[in-house]
Structures are given as structure tokens and as C-alpha cells.
Short mmCIF file of N, CA and C in Angstrom, two decimals:
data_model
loop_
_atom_site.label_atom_id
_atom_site.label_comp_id
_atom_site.label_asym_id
_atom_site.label_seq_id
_atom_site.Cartn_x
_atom_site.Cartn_y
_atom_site.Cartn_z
N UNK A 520 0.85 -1.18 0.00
CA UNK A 520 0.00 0.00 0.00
C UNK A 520 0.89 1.23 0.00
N UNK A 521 0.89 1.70 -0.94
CA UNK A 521 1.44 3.50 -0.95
C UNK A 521 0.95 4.63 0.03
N UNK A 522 1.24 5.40 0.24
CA UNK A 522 1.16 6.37 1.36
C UNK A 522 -0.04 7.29 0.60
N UNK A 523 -0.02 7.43 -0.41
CA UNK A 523 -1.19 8.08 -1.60
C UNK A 523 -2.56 7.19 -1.69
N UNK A 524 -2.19 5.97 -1.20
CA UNK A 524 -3.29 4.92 -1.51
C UNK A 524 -4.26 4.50 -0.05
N UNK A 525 -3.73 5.04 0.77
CA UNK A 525 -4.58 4.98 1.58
C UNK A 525 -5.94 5.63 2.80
N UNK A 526 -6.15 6.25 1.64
CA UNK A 526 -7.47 6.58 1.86
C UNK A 526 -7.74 7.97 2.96
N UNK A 527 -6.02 8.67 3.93
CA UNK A 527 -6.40 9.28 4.43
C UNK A 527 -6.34 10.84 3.73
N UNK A 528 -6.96 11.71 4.52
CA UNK A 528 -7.53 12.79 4.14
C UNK A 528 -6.93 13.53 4.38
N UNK A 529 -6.16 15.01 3.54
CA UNK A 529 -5.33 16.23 3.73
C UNK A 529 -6.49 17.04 4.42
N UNK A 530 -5.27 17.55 5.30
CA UNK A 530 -6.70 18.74 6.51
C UNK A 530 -7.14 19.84 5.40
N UNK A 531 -6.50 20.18 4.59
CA UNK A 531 -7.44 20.98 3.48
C UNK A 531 -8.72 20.11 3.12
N UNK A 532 -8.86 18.72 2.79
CA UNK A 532 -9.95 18.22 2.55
C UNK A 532 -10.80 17.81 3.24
N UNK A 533 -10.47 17.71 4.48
CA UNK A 533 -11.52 18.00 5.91
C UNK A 533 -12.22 19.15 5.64
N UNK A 534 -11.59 20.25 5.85
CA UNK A 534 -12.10 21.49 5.58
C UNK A 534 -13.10 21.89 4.79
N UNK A 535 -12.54 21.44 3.71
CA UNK A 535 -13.49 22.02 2.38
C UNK A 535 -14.55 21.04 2.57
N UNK A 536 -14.83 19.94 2.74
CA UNK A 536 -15.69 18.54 2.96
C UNK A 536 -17.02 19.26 4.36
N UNK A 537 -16.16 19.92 5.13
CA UNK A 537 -16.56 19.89 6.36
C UNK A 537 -17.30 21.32 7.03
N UNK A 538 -16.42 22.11 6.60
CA UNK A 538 -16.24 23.17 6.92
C UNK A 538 -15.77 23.20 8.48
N UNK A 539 -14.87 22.64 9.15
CA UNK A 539 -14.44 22.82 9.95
C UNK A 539 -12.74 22.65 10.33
N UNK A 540 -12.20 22.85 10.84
CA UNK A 540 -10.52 23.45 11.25
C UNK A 540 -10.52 25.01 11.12
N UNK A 541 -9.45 25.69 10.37
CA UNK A 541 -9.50 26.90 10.76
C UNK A 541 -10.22 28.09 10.33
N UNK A 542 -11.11 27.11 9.68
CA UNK A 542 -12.20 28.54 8.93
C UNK A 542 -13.62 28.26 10.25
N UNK A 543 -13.72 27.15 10.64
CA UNK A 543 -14.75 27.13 11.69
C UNK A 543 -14.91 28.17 12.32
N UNK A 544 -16.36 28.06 12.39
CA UNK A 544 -16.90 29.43 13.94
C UNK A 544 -17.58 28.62 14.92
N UNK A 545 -16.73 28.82 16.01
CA UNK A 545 -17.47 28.26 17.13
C UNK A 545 -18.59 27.77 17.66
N UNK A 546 -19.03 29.29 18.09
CA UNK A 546 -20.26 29.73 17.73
C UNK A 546 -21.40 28.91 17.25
N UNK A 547 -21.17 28.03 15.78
CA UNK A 547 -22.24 27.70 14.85
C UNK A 547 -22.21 26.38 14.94
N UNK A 548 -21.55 25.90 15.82
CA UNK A 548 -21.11 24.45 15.66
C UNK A 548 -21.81 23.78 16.96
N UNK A 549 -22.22 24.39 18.14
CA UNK A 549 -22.37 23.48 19.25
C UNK A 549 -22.72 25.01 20.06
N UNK A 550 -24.22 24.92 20.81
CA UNK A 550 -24.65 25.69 21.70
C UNK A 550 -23.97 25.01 22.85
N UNK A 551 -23.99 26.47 23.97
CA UNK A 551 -23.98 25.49 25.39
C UNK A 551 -25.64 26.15 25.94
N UNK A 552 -26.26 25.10 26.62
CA UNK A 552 -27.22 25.55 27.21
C UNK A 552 -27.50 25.34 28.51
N UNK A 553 -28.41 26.26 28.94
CA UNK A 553 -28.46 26.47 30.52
C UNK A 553 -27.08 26.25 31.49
N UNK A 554 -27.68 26.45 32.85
CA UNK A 554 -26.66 26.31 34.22
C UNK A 554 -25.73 25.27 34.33
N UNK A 555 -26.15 24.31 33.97
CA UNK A 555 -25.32 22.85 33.54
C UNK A 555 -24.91 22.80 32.33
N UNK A 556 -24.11 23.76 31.74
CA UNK A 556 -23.83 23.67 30.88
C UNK A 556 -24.02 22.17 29.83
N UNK A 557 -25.17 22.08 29.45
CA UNK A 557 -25.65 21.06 28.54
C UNK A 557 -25.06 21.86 26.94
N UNK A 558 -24.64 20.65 26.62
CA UNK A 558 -24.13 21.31 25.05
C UNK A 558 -24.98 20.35 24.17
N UNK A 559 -25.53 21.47 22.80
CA UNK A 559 -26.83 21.31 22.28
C UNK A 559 -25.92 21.40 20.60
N UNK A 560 -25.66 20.13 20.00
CA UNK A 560 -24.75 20.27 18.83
C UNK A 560 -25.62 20.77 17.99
N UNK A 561 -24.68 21.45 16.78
CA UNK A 561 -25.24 22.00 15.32
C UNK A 561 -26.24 21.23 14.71
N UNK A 562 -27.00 21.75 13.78
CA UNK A 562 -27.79 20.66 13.12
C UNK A 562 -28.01 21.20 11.78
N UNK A 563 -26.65 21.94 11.15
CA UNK A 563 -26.69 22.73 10.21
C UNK A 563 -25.97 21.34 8.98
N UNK A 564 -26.07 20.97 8.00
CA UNK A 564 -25.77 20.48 6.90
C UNK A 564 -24.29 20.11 7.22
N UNK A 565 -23.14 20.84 7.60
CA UNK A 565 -22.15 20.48 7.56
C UNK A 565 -21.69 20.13 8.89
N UNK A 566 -22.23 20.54 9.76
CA UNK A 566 -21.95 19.30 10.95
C UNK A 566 -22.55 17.97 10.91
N UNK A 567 -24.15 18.31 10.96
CA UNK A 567 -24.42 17.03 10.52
C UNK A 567 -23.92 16.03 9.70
N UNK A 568 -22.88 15.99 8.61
CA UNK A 568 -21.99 15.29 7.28
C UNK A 568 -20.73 14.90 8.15
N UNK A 569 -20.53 16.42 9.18
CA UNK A 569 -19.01 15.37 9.84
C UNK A 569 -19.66 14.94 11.00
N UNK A 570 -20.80 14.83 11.37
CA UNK A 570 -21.01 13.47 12.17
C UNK A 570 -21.86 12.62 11.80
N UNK A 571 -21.98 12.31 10.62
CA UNK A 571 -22.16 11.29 9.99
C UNK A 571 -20.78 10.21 10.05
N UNK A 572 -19.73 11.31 9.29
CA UNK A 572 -18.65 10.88 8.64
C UNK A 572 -17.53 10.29 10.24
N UNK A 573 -17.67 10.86 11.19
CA UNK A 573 -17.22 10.33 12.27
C UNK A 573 -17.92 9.55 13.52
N UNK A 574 -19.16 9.03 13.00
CA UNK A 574 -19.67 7.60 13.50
C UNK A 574 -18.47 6.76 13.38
N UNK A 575 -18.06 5.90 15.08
CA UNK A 575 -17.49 5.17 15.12
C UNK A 575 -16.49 5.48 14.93
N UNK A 576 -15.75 6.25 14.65
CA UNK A 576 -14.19 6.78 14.76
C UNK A 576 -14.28 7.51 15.92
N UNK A 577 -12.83 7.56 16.68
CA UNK A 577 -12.37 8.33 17.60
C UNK A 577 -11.54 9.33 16.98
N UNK A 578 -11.17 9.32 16.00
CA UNK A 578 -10.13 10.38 15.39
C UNK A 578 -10.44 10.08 13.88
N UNK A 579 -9.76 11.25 13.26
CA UNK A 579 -9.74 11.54 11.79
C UNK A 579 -7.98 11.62 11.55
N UNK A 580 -7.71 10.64 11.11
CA UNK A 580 -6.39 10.71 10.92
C UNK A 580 -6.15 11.34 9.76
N UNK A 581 -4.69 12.26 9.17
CA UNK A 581 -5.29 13.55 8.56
C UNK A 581 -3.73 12.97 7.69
N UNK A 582 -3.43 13.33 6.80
CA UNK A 582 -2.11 12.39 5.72
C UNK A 582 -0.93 13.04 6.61
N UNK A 583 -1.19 14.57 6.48
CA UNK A 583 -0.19 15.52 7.34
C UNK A 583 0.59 14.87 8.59
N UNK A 584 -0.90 14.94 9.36
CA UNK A 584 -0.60 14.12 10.28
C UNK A 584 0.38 13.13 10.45
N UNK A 585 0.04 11.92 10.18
CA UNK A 585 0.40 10.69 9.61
C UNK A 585 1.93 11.09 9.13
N UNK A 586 2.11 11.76 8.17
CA UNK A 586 3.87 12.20 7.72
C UNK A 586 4.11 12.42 8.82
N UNK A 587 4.19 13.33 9.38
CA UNK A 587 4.79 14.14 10.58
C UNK A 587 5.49 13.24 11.33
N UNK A 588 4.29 12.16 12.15
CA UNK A 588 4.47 10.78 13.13
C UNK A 588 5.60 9.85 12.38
N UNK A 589 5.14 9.74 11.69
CA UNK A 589 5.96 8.95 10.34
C UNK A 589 7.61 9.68 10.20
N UNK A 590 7.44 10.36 9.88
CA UNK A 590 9.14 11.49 9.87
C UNK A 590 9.88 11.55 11.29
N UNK A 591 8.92 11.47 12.44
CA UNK A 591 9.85 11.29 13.74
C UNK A 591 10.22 10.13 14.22
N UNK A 592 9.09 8.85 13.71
CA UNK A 592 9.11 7.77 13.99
C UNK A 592 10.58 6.91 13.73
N UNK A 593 10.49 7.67 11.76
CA UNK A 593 12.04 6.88 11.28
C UNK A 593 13.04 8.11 11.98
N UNK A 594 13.32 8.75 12.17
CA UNK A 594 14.29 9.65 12.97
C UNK A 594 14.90 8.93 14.07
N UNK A 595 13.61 8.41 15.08
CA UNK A 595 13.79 8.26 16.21
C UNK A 595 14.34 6.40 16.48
N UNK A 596 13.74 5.59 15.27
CA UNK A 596 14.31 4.36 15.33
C UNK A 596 15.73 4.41 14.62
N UNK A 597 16.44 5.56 13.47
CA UNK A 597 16.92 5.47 12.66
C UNK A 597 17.34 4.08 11.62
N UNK A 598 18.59 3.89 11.72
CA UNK A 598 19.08 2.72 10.45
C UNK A 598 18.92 1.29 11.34
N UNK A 599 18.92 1.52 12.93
CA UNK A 599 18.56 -0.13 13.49
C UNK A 599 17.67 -1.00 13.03
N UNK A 600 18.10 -2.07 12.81
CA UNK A 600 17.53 -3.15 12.42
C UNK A 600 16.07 -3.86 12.86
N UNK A 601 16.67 -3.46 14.49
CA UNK A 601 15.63 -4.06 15.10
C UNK A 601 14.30 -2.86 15.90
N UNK A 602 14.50 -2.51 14.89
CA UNK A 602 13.59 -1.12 15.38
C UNK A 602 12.02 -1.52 15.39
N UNK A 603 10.98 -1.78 16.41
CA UNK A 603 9.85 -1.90 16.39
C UNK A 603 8.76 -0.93 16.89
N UNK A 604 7.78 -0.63 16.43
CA UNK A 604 6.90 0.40 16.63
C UNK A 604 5.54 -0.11 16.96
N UNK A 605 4.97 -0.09 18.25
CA UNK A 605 3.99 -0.99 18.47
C UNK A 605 2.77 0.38 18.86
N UNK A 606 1.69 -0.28 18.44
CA UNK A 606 0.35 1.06 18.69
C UNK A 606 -0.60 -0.12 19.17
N UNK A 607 -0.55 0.32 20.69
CA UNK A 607 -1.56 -0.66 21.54
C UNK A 607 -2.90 0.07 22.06
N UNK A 608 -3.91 -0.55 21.66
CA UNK A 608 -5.35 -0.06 21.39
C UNK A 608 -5.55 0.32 20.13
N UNK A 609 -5.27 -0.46 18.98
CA UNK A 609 -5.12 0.11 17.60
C UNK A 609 -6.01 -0.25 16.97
N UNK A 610 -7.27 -0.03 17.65
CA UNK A 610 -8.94 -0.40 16.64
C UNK A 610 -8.44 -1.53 15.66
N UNK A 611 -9.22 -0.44 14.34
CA UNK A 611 -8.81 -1.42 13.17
C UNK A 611 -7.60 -1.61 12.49
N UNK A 612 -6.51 -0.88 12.84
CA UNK A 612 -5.11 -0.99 12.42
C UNK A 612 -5.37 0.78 11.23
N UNK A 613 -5.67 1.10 11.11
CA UNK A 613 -5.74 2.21 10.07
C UNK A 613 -4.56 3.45 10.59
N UNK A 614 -3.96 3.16 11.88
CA UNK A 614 -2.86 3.68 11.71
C UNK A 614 -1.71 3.25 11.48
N UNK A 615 -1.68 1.97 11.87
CA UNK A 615 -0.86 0.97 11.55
C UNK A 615 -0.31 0.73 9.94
N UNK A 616 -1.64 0.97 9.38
CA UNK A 616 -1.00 0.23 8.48
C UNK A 616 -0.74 1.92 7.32
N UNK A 617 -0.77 3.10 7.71
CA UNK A 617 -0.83 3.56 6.83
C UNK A 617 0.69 4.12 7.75
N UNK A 618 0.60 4.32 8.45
CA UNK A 618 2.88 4.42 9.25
C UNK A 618 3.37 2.90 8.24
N UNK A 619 3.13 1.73 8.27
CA UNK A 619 3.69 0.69 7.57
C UNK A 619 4.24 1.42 6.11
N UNK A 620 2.99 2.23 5.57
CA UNK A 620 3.40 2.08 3.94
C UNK A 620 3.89 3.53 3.93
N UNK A 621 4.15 4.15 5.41
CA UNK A 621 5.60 5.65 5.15
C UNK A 621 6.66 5.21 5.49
N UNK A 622 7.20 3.95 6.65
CA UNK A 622 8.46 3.64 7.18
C UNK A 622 9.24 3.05 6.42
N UNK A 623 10.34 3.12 6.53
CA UNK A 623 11.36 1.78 5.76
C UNK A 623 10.88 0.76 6.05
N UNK A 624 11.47 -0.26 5.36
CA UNK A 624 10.62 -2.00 5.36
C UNK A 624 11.62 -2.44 6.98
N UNK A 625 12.64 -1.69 7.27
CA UNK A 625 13.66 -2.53 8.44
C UNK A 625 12.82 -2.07 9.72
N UNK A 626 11.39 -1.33 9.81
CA UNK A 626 11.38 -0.83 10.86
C UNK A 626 9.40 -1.84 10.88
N UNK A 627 9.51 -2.80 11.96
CA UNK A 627 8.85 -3.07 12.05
C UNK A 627 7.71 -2.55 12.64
N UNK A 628 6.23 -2.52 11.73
CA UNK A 628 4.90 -1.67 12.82
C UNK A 628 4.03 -2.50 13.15
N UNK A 629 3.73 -2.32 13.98
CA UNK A 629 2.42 -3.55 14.71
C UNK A 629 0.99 -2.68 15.48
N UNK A 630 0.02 -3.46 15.71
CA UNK A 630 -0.91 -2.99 16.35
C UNK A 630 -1.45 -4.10 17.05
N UNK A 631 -2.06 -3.91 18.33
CA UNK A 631 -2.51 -4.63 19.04
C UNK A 631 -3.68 -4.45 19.59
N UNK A 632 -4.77 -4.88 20.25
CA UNK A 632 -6.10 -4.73 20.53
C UNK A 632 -6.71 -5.55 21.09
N UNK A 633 -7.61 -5.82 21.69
CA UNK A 633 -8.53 -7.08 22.37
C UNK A 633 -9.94 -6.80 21.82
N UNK A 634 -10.06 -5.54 21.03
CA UNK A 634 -11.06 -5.99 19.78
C UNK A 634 -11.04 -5.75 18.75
N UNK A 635 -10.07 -6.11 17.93
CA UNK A 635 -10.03 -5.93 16.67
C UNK A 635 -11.46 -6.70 15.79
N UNK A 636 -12.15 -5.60 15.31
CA UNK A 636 -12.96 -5.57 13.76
C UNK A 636 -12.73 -6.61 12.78
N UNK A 637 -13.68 -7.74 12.55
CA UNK A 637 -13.16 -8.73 12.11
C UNK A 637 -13.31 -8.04 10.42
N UNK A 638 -13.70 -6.82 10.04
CA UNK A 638 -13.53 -6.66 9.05
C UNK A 638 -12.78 -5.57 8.69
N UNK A 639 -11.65 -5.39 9.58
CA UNK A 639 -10.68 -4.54 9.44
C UNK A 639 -9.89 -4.72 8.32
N UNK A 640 -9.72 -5.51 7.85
CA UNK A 640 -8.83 -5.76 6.38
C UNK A 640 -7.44 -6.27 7.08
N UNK A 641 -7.64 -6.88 8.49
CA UNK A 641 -6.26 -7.35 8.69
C UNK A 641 -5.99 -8.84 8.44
N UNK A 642 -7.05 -9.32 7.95
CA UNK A 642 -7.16 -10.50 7.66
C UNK A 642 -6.35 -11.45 6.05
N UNK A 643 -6.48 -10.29 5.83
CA UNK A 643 -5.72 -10.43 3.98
C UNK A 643 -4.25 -9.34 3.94
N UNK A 644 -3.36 -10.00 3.75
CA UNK A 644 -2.56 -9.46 3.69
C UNK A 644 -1.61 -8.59 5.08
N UNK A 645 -2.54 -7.61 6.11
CA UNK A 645 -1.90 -7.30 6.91
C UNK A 645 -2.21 -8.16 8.06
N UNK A 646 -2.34 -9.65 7.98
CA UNK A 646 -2.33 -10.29 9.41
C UNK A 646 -1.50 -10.07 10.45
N UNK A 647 -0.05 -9.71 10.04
CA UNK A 647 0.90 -9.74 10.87
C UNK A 647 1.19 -8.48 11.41
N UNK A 648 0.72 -7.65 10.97
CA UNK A 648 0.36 -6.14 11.38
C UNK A 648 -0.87 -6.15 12.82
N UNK A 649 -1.82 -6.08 12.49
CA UNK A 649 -2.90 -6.15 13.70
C UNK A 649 -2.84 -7.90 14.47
N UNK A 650 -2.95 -7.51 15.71
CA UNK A 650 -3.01 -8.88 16.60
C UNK A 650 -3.83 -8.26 17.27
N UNK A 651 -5.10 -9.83 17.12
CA UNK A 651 -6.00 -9.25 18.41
C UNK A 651 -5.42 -9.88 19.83
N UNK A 652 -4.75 -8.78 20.74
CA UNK A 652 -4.31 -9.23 22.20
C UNK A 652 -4.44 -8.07 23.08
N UNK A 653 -4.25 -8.21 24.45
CA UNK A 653 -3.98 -7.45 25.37
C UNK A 653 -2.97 -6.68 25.67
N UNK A 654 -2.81 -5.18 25.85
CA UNK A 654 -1.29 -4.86 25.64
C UNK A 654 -0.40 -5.35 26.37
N UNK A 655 -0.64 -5.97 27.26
CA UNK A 655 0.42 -6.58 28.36
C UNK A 655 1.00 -7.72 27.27
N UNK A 656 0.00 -8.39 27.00
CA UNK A 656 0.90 -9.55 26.19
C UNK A 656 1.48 -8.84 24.64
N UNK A 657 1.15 -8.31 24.17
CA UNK A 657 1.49 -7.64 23.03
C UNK A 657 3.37 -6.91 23.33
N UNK A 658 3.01 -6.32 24.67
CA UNK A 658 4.13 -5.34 25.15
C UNK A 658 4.93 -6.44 25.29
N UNK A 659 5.19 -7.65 25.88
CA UNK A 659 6.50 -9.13 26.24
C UNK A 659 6.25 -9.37 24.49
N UNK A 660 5.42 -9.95 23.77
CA UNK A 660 5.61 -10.42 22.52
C UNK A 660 6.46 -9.54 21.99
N UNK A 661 6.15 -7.99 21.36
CA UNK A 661 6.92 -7.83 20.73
C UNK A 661 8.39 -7.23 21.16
N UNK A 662 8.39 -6.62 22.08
CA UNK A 662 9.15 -5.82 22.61
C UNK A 662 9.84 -4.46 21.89
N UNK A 663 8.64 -3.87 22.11
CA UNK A 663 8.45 -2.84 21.17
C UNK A 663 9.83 -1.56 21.50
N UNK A 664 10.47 -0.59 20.38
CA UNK A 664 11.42 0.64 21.06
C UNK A 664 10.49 1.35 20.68
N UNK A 665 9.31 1.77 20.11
CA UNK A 665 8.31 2.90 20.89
C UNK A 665 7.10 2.37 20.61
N UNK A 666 6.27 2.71 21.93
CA UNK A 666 4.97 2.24 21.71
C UNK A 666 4.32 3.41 21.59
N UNK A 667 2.73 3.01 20.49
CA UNK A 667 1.67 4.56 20.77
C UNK A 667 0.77 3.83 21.04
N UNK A 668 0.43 4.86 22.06
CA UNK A 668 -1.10 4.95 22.67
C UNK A 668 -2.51 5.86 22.08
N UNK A 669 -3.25 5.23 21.26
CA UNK A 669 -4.07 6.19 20.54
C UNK A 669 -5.31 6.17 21.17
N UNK A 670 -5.57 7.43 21.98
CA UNK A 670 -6.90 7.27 22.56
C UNK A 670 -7.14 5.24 23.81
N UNK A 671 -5.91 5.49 24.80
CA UNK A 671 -5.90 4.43 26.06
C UNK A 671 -7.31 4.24 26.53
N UNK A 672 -7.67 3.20 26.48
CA UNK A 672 -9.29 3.68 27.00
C UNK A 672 -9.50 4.17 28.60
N UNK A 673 -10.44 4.39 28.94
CA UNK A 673 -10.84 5.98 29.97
C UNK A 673 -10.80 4.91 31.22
N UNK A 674 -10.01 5.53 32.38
CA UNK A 674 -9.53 4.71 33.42
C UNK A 674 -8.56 3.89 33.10
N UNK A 675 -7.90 3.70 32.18
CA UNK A 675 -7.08 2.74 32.27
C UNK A 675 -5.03 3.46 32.06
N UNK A 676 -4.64 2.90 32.62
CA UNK A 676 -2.87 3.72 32.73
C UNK A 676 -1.97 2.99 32.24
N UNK A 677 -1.63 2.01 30.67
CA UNK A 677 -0.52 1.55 30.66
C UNK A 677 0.87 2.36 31.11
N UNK A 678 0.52 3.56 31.36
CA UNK A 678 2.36 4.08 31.03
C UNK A 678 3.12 3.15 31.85
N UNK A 679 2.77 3.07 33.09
CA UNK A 679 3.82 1.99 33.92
C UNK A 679 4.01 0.83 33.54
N UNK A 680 3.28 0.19 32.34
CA UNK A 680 3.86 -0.97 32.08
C UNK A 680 4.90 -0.69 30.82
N UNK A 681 4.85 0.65 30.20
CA UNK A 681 5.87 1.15 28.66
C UNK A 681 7.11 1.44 29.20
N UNK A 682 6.95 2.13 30.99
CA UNK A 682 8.06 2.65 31.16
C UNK A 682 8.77 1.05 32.35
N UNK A 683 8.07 0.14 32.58
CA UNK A 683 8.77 -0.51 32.84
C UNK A 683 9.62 -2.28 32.18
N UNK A 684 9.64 -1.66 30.89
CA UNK A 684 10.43 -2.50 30.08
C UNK A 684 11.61 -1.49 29.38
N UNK A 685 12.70 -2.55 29.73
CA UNK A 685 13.79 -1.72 29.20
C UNK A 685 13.97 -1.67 27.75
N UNK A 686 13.13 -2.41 27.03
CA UNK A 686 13.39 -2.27 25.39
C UNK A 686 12.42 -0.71 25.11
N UNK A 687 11.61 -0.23 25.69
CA UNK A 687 10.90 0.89 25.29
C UNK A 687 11.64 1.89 25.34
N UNK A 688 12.08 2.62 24.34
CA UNK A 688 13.21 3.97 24.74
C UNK A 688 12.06 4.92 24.42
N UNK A 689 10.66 5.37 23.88
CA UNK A 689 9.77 6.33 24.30
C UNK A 689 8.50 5.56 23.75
N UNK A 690 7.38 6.43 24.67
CA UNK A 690 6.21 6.26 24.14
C UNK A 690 4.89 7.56 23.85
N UNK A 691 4.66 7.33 23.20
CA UNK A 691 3.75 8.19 22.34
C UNK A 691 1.99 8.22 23.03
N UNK A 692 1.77 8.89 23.88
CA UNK A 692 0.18 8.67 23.83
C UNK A 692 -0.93 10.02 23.28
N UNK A 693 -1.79 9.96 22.22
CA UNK A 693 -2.58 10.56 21.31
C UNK A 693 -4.24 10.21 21.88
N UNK A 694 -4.41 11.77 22.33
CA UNK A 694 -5.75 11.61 22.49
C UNK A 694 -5.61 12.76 23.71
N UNK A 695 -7.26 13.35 24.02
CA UNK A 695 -7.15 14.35 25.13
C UNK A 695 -6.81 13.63 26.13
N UNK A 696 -6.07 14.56 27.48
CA UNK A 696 -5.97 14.34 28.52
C UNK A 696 -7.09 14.05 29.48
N UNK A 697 -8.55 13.94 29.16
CA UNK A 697 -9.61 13.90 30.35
C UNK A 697 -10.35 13.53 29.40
N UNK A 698 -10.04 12.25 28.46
CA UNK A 698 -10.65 11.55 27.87
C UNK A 698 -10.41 10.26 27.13
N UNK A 699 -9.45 10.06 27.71
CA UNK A 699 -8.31 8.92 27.03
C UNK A 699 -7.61 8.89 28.70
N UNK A 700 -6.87 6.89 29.12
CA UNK A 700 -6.49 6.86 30.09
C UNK A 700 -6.94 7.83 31.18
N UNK A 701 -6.24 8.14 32.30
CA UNK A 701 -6.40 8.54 33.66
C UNK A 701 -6.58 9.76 33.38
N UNK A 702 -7.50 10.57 33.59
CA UNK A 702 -8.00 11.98 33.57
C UNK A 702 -7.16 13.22 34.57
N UNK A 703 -6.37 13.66 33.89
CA UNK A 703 -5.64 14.44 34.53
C UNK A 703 -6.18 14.93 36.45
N UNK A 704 -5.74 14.79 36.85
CA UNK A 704 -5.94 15.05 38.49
C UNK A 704 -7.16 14.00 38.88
N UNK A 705 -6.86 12.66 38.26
CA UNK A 705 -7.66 11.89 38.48
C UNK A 705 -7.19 10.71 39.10
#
């Protein structure tokens, strides 16, 4: 799979699709109402389309994006051989596999999960990419030198198990702070 071929979206084409990033108005997108601040979403044509379009996703992974992660990723493993990149909680692999087709072939990417989508497309071709497991066992299997955390689910804290293996030299976690893993002052 080419880095062109997979399906993700330049934040210009969010935009124009969406009308939202930096031409958005606040304002038009989501009331807050009353004392309890109850928030009362848009119901204008183009919100409604991006929440259509983000049923069931937690994120919109954006190509930009994706380079960026991708450009620090090979930086940070450089020319080692045994360079592995593990993304534990990795849904359907759709980040996985689109870092696979920006990295060099020497830098191994994996994803791991305890529910992987049996129609994730990891079944043909990227089997060895997505494993449906637990990150604990995922983290001894592969022995990953950086792991990402995309959106940890809510209450839950691997960092102490990333920072206590000595093959992890960093880890990456993506997603808000008081909505993903342990909620800041929580």
C-alpha cells in the first residue's frame, strides 16, 4: 500500500468537505445551554456530514498528520535493524497500516487490541500487522522501542507498564488528557 493509496484525508480536505478546522466558527457548531452547561450540537448540513462521517471513529487521521508521526518515527528508530513500533489499542489498524506504507521496510509496525474488527482488512494481507491481544501480552511479545497509545481507554494507565520494560526507549500517547487513560488530576 502507498502512502497516496490509503485513503487518508489532507486537513485541506476536511475542511473544504466539512467546513471545519481553521475557517470554523465556534459559535455555529455546538450551543452550550443552561446552568449545567448542557451542550446542544449544530444541526446545520455540515456538521451534521461530519457526524455522519465520524460515526465510530475516535479520530480523523489527517495524511499531514500521519507524515509528521511517520518522519519522527524513522528519525527516532533510525538505520537499526531491530527497530519496532507498536500502537496498543489500535482499533482497526488504520494507523498501523498507513505508518507501515511511510516507514522503511527494516522498521517493524504492529498494532494490538482485544477488539479488533473482524472486518478490518487485517485478515488479507496485513495479518501480521494487527493482533487481536492485550497490551500486556502484546508489550512481552513484541518488545516494542516505541509504543503509541491512541486514545488508552478511559480509566485505564498503561504508562507503567511502557516505562517498565527496558526495550521501550519512548512512548507516544494521542488523544485528550480527560478523555483517554487517567483523567488528569484523576
Amino acid at each position: 500500500m502507498s502512502a497516496d493509496s490509503d485513503h487518508l484525508l489532507q486537513l485541506a480536505e476536511v475542511e473544504a468537505m466539512f467546513g471545519v478546522g481553521s475557517r470554523c466558527v465556534p459559535h455555529e457548531h455546538a450551543v452550550t445551554v443552561g446552568g449545567g452547561g448542557e451542550v446542544v450540537p449544530c444541526s446545520c448540513g455540515a456538521c451534521g456530514a461530519w457526524r455522519a462521517f465520524c460515526t465510530g471513529r475516535y479520530e480523523v487521521w489527517t495524511r499531514e498528520w500521519v507524515d509528521a508521526l511517520s518522519a519522527y518515527l524513522e528519525a527516532a528508530i533510525g538505520a537499526r535493524a531491530d527497530g519496532v513500533v507498536l500502537d496498543v489499542g489500535c482499533g482497526d489498524g488504520t494507523l498501523v497500516r498507513a505508518l507501515r506504507a511511510r516507514l522503511p521496510q527494516h522498521v517493524r509496525v504492529l498494532g494490538a487490541d482485544t477488539a479488533v474488527p473482524r472486518d478490518c482488512g487485517h485478515h488479507s494481507g496485513d495479518a501480521a500487522l494487527v493482533h487481536r491481544m492485550d497490551a500486556h501480552v502484546a508489550m512481552l511479545m513484541f518488545r516494542p522501542t516505541i509504543v503509541l497509545s491512541t486514545w488508552m481507554p478511559l480509566g485505564v494507565n498503561w504508562t507503567p507498564l511502557f516505562r517498565s520494560l527496558r526495550c521501550v526507549e519512548q512512548y507516544i500517547l494521542v488523544g485528550h488528557a480527560d478523555m483517554a487513560g487517567v483523567p488528569a488530576g484523576g
